[in-house]
mmCIF file of C-alpha atoms in Angstrom:
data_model
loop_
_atom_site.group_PDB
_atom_site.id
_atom_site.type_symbol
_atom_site.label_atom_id
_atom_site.label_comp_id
_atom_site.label_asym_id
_atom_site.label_seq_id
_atom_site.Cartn_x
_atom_site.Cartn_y
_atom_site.Cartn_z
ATOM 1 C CA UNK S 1 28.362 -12.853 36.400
ATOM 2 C CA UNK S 2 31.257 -14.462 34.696
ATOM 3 C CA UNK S 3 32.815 -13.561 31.684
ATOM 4 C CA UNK S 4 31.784 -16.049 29.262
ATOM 5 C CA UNK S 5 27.994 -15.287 30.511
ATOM 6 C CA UNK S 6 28.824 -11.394 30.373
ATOM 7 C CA UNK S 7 30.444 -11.699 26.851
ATOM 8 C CA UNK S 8 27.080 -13.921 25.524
ATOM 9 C CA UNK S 9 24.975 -11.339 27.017
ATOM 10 C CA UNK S 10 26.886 -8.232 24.996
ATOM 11 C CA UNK S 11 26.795 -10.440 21.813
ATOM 12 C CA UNK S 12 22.747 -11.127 22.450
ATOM 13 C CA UNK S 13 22.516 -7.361 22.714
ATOM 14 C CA UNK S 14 24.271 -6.641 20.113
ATOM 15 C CA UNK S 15 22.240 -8.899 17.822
ATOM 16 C CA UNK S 16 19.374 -7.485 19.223
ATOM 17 C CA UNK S 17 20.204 -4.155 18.048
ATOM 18 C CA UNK S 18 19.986 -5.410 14.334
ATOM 19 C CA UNK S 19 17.157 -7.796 14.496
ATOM 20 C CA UNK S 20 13.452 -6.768 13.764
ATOM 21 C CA UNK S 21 10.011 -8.292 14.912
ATOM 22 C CA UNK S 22 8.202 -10.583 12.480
ATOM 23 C CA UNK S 23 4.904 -12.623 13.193
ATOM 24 C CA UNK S 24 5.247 -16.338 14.256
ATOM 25 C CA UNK S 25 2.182 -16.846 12.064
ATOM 26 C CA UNK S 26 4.663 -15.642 8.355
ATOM 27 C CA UNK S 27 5.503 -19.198 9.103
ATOM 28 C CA UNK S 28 4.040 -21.080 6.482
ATOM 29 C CA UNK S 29 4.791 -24.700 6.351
ATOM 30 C CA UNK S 30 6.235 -26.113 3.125
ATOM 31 C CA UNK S 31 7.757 -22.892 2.400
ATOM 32 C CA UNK S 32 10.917 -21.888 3.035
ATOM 33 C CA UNK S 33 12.734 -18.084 3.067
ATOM 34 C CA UNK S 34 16.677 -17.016 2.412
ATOM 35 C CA UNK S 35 16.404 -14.887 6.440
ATOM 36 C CA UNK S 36 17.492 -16.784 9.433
ATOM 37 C CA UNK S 37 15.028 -16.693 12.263
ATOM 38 C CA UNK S 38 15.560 -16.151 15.644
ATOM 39 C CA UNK S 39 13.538 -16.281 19.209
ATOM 40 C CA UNK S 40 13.804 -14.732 22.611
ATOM 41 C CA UNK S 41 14.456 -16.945 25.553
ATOM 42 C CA UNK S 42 15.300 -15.382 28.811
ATOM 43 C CA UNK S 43 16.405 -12.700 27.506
ATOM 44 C CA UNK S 44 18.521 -14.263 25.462
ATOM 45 C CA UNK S 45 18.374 -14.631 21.330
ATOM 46 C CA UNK S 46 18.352 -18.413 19.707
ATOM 47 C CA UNK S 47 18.501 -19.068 16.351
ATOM 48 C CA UNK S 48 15.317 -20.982 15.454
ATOM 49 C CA UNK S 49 15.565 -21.662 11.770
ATOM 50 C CA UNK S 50 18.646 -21.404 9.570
ATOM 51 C CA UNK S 51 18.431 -19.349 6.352
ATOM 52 C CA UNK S 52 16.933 -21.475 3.654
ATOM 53 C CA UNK S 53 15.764 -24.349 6.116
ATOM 54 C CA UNK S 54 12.009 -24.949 5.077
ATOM 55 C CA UNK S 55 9.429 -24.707 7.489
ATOM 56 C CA UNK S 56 7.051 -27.446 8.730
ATOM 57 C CA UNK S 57 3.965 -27.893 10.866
ATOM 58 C CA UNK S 58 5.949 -29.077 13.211
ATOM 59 C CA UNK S 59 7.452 -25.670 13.434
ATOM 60 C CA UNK S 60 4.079 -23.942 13.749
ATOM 61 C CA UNK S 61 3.473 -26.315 16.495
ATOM 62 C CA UNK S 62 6.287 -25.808 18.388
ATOM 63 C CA UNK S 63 5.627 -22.092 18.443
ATOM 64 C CA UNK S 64 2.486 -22.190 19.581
ATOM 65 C CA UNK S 65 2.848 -24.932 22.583
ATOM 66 C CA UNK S 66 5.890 -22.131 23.388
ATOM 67 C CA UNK S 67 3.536 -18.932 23.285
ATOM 68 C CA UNK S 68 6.376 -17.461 20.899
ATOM 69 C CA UNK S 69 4.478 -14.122 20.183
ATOM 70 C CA UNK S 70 7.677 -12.388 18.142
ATOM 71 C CA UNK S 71 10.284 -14.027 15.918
ATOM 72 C CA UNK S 72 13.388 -12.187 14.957
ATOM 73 C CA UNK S 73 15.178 -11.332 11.290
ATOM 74 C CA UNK S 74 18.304 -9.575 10.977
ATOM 75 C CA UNK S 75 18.011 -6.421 9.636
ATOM 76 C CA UNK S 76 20.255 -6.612 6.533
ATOM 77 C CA UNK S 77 17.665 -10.210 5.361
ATOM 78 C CA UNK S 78 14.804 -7.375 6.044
ATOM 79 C CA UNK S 79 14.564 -7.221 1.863
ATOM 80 C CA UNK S 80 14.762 -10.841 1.926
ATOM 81 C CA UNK S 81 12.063 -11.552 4.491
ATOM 82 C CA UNK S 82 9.425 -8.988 2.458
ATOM 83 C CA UNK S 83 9.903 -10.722 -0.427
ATOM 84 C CA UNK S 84 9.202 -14.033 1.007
ATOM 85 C CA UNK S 85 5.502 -12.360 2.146
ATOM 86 C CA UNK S 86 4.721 -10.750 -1.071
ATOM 87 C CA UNK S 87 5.782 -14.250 -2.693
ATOM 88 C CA UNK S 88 3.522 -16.385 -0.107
ATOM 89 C CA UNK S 89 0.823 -13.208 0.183
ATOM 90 C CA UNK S 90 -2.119 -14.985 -1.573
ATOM 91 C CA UNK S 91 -1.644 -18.335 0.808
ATOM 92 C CA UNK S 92 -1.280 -15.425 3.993
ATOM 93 C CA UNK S 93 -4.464 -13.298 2.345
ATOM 94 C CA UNK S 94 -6.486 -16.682 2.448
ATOM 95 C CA UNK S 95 -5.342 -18.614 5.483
ATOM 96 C CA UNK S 96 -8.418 -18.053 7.894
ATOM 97 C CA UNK S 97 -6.236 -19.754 10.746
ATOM 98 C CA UNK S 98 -4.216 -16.303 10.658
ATOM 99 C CA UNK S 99 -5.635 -13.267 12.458
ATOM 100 C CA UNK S 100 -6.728 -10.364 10.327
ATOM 101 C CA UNK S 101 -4.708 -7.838 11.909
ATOM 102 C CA UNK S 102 -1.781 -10.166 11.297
ATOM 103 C CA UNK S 103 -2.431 -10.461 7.194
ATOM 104 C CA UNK S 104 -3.437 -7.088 7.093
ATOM 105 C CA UNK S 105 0.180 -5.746 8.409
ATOM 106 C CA UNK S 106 1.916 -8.664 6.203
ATOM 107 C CA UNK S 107 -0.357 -6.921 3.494
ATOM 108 C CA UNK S 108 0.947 -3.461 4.477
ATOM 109 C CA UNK S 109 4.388 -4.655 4.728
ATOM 110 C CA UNK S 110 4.728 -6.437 1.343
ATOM 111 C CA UNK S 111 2.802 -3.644 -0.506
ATOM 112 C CA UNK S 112 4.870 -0.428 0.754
ATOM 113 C CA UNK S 113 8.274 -2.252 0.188
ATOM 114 C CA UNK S 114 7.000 -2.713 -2.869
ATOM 115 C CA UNK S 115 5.254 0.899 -3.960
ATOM 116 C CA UNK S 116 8.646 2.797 -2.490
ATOM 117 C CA UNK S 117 10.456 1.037 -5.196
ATOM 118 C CA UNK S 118 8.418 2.068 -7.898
ATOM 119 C CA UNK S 119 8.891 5.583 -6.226
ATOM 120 C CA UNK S 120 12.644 5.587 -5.289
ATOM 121 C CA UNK S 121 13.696 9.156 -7.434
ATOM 122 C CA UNK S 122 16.857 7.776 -6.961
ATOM 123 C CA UNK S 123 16.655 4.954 -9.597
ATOM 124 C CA UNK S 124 17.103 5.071 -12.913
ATOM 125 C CA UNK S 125 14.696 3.414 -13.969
ATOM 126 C CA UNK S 126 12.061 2.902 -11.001
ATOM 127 C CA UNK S 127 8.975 1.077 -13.360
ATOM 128 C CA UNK S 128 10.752 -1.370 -14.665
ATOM 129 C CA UNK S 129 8.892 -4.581 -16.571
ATOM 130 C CA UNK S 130 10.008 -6.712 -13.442
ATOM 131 C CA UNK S 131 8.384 -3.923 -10.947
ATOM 132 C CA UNK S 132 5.117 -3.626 -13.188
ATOM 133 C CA UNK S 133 4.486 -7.510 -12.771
ATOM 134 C CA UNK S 134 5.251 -7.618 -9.200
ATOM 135 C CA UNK S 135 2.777 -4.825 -8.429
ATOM 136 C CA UNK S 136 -0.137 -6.339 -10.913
ATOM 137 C CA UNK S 137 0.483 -9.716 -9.196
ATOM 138 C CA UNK S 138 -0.048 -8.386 -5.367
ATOM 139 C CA UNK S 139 -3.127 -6.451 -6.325
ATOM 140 C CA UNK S 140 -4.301 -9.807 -8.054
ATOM 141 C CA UNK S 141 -3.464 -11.554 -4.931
ATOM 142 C CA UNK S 142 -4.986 -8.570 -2.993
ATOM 143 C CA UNK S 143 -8.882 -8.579 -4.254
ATOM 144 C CA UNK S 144 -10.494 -10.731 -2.147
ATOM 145 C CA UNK S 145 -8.790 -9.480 1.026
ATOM 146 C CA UNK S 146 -9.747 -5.902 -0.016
ATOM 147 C CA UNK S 147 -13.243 -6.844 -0.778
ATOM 148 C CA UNK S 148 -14.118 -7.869 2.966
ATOM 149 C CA UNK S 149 -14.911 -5.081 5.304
ATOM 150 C CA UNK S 150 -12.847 -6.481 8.424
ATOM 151 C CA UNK S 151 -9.674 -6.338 6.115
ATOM 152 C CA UNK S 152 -10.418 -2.936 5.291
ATOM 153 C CA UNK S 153 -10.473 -1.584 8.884
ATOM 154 C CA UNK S 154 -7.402 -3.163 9.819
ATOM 155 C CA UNK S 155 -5.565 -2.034 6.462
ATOM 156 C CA UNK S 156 -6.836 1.449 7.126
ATOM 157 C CA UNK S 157 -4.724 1.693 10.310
ATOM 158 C CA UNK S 158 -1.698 0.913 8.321
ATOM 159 C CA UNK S 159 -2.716 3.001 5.289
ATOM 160 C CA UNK S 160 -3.364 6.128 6.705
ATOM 161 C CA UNK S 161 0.237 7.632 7.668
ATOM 162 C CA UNK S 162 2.517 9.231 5.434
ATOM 163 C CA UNK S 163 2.658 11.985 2.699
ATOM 164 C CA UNK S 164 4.896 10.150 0.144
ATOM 165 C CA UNK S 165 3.520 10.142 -3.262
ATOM 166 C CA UNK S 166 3.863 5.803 -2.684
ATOM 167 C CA UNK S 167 1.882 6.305 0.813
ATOM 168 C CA UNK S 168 -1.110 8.137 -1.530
ATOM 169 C CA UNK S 169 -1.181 5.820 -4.388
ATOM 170 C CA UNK S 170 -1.540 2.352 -2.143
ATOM 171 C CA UNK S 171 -4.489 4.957 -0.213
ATOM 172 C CA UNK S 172 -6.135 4.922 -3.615
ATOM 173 C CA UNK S 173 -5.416 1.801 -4.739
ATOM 174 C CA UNK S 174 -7.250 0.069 -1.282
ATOM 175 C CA UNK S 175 -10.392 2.721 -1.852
ATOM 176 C CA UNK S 176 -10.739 1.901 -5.777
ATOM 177 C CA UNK S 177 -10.660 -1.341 -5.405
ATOM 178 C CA UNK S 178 -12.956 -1.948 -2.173
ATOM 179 C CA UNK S 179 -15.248 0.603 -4.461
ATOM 180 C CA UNK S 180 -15.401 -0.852 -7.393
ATOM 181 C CA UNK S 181 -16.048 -4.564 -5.440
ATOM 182 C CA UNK S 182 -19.404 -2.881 -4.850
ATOM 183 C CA UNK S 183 -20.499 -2.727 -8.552
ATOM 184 C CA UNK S 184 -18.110 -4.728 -10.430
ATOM 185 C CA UNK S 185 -18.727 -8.793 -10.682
ATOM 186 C CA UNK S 186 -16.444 -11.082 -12.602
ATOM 187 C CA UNK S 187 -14.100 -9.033 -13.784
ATOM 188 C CA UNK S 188 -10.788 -9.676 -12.354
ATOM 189 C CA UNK S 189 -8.890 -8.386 -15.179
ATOM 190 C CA UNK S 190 -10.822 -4.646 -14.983
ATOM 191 C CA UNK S 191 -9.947 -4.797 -10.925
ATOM 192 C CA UNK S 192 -6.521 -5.265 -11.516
ATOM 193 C CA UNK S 193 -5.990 -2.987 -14.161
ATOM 194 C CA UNK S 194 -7.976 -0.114 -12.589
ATOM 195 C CA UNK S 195 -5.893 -1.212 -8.959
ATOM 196 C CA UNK S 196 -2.571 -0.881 -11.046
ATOM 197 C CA UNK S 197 -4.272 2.668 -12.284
ATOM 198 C CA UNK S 198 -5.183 3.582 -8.708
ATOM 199 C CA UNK S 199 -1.148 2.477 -7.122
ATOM 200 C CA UNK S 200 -0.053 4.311 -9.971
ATOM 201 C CA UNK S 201 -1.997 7.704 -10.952
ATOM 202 C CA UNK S 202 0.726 9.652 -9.729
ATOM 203 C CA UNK S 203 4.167 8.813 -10.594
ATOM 204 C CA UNK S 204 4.298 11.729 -13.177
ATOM 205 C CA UNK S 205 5.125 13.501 -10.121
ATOM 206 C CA UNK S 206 8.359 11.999 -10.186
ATOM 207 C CA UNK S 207 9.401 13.730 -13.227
ATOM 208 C CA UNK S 208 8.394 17.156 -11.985
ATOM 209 C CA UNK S 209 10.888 19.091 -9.459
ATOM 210 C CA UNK S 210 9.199 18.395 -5.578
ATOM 211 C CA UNK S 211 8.794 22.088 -4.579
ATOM 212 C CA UNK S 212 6.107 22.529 -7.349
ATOM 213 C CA UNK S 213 4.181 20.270 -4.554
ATOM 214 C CA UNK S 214 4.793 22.521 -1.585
ATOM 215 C CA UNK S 215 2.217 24.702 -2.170
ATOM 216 C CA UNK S 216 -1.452 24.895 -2.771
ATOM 217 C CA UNK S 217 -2.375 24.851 -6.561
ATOM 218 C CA UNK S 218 -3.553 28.172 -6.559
ATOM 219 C CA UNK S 219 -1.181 30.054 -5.028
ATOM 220 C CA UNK S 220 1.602 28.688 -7.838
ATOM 221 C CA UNK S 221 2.312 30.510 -11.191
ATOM 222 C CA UNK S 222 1.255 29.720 -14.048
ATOM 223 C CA UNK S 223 4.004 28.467 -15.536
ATOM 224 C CA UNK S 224 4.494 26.103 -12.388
ATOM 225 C CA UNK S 225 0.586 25.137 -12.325
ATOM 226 C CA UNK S 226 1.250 24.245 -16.242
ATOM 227 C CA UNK S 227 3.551 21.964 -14.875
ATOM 228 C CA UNK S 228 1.445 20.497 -12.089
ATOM 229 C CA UNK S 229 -1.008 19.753 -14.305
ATOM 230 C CA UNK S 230 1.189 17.861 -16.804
ATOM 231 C CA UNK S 231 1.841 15.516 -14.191
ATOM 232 C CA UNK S 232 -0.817 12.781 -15.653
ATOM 233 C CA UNK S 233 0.293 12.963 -19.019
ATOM 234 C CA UNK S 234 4.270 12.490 -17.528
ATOM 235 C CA UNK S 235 2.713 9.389 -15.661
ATOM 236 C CA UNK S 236 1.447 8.054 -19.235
ATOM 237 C CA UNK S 237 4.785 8.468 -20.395
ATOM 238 C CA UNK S 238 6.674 6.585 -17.679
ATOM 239 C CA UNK S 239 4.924 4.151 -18.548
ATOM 240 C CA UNK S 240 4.868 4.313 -22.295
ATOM 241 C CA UNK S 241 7.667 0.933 -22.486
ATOM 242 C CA UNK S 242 5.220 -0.717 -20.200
ATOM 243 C CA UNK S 243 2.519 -3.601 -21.297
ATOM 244 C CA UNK S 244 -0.104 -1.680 -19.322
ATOM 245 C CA UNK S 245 -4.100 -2.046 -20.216
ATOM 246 C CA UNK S 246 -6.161 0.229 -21.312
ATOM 247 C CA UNK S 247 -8.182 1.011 -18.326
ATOM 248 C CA UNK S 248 -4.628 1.563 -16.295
ATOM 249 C CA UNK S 249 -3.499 3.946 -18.867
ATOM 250 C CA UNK S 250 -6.931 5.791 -18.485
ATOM 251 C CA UNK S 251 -7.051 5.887 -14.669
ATOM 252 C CA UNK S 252 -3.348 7.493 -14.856
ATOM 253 C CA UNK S 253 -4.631 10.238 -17.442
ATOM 254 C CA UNK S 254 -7.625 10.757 -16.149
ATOM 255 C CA UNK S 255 -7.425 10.926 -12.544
ATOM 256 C CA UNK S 256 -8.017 14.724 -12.082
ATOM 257 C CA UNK S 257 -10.938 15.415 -14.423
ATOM 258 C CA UNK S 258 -14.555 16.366 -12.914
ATOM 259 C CA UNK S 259 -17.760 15.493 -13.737
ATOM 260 C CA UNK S 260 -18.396 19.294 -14.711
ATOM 261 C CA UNK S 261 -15.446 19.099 -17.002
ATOM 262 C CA UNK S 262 -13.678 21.492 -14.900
ATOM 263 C CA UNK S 263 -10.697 18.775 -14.268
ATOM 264 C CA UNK S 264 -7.629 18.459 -16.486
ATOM 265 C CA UNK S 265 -5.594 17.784 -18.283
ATOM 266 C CA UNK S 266 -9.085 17.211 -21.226
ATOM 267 C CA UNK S 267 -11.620 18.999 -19.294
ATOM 268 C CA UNK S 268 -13.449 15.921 -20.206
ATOM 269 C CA UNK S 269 -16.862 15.673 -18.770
ATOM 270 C CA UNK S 270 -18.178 12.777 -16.693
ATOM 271 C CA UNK S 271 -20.121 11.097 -19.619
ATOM 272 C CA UNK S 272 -17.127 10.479 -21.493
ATOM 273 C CA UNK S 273 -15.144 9.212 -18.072
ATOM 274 C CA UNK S 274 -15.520 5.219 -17.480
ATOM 275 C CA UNK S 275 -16.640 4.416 -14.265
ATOM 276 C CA UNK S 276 -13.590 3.317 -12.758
ATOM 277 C CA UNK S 277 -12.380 6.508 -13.839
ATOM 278 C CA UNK S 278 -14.569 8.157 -11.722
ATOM 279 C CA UNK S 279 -14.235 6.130 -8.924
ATOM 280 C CA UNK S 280 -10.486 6.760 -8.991
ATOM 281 C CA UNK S 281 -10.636 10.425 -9.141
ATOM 282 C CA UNK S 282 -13.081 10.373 -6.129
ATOM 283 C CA UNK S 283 -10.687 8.145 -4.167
ATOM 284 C CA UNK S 284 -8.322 10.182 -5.125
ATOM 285 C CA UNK S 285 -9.916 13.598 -3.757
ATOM 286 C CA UNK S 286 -10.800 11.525 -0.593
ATOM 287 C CA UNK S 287 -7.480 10.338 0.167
ATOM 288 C CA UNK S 288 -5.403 13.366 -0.458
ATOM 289 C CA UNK S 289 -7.564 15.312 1.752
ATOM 290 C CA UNK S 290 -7.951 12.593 4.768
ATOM 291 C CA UNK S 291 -4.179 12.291 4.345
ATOM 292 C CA UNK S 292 -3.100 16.518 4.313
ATOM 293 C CA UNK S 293 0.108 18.069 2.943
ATOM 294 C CA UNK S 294 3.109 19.936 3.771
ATOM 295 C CA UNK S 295 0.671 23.210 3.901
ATOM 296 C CA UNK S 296 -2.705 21.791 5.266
ATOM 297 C CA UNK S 297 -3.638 19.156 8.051
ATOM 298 C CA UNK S 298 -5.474 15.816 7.600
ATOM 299 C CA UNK S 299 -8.716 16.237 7.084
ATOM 300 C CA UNK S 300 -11.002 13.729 9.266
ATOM 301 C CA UNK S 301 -13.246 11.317 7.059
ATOM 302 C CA UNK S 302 -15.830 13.215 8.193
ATOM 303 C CA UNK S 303 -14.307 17.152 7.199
ATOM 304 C CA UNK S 304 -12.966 15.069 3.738
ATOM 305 C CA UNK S 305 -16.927 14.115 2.537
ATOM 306 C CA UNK S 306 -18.196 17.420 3.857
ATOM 307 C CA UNK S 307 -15.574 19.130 1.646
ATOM 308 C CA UNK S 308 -16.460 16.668 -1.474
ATOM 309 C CA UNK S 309 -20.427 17.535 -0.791
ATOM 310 C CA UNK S 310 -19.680 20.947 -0.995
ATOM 311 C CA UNK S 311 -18.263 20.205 -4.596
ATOM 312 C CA UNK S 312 -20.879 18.044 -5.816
ATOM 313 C CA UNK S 313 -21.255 19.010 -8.901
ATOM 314 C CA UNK S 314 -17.328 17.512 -9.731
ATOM 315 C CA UNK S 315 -18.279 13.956 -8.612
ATOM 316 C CA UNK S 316 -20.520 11.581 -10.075
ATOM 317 C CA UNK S 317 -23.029 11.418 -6.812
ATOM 318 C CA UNK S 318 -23.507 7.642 -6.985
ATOM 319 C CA UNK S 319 -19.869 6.833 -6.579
ATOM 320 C CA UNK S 320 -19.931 9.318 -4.160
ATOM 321 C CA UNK S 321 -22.965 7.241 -2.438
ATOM 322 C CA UNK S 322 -21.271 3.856 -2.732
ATOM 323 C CA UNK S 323 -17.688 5.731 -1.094
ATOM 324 C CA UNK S 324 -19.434 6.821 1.804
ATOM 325 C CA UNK S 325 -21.522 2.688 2.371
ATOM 326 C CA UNK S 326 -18.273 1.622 1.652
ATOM 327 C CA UNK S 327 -16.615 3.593 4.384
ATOM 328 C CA UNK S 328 -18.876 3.347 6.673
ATOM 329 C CA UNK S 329 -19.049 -0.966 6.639
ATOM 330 C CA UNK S 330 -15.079 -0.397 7.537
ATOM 331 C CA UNK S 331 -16.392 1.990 10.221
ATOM 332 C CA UNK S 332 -14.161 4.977 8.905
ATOM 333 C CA UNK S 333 -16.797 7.557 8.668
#
């Protein structure tokens, strides 16, 4: 090998080692992202498109007479290339020439960059007025993906890892909103506001210290279960500078009161709870036990409904009807 073919071969590595895979179908012609793309050829990496060049059909076309399966970012445009998705993600959702599997990762992608933001402990201010638009315009853009049953079972495969408190709330967020799509007609504005709810029930949390969620509920004192329960009135809070609707402000409350009134923090009983309410808190029960804790395994779809049977009385039983049809279309019980 000679050297200048030995030195391009190190630098191809080496660029290879801060590169990740994107799908040749995030190319959407007319748009254009601030990420340079690049493509494998014999082993060797080519840079496709420049940063900022905008894309054509022509580009698509090439791609596809090449049977390009990955393109390439660099890893420090990774924040760049997510936010070119979440900007496009309604023309991705919709584009029927795009695999499933392949909107519902760009989906999965756009919406966890997104959620860990709103998380991140270590910003100041994590829910900013910036943050609270971006998330109510993906879970606008989101609805009509959500609502079909083959998007479902792909997002469910993305969905289902991870014990972060962001991990749980986009878990809820994809069950409320694929529940409510059951019952709910022509009402965009409730969907969105009872998604926001669902992505957002429990950032309270993030005001509490971390250990107090170590540990089952009833093995805490009661000083620190005082605390634990306060976590949906913190979440109101958070968001008090916020211009959130009513309904979100009521799913972030309300999320852990039961049907018997034994919830909290009211004890409010299910004929005062709306019923996106109750739909949230039964996502909500459902996803926290399908997804386990630091002190208790997953739960299998099938242990989780066995366990909310058992507790009957808590849930309003036709939501708890329409959770298991819905479920079921997606094949996850």
């Amino acid at each position: 090998m000679s050297r200048t073919s030995e030195a391009r071969d190190t630098l191809s590595r080496a660029i290879q080692g801060r590169l990740f895979k994107v799908s040749p179908y995030m190319i959407l012609p007319s748009k254009s992202g601030r990420f340079s793309l690049f493509l494998k050829q014999d082993d060797n990496l080519v840079l496709y498109a420049e940063k900022g060049e905008r894309f054509t059909e022509a580009h698509k076309q090439r791609l596809g007479a090449m049977g390009v399966e990955h393109l390439y970012v660099r890893t420090d445009e990774q924040t760049d290339y997510v936010a070119y998705v979440r900007d496009n993600l309604l023309d991705i959702l919709e584009n029927e020439s795009i695999p499933v599997r392949e909107r519902g990762r760009a989906w999965n992608d756009a919406t966890q960059a997104l959620a860990r933001e709103v998380f991140d402990r270590g910003l100041p201010k994590p829910l900013n007025g910036v943050r609270f638009q971006k998330i109510r315009s993906l879970i606008k853009s989101s609805l009509r993906f959500l609502a079909r049953e083959d998007a479902l079972r792909e997002i469910a495969r993305f969905i289902s890892e991870g014990r972060e408190i962001y991990h749980h709330g986009i878990g809820v967020m994809v069950f409320t909103t694929s529940m409510l799509g059951t019952f709910v007609k022509d009402d965009a504005d409730l969907m969105v506001a009872a998604g926001m709810g669902a992505m957002l029930h429990d950032i309270g949390k993030l005001e509490l210290p971390r250990h107090l969620f170590s540990r089952p509920l009833d093995e805490l004192s009661p000083e620190d279960q005082a605390q634990v329960r306060s976590h949906p009135a913190l979440g109101v809070g958070v968001c008090s500078a916020l211009p959130l609707p009513q309904q979100t402000l009521q799913c972030i409350l309300f999320h852990h009161e039961r049907e018997d009134g034994s919830g909290y923090p009211s004890g409010a009983q299910g004929e005062l709870m709306p019923a996106y309410v109750k739909v949230l808190a039964l996502c909500n029960e459902y996803d926290n036990l399908t997804r386990g804790t630091e002190y208790r395994k997953p739960f299998t779809p099938f242990e989780a409904l066995t366990h909310i049977k058992a507790r009957r009385n808590q849930f309003d039983l036709d939501m708890l009807k329409r959770l298991i049809v819905v479920l079921s279309k997606a094949d996850l019980a």
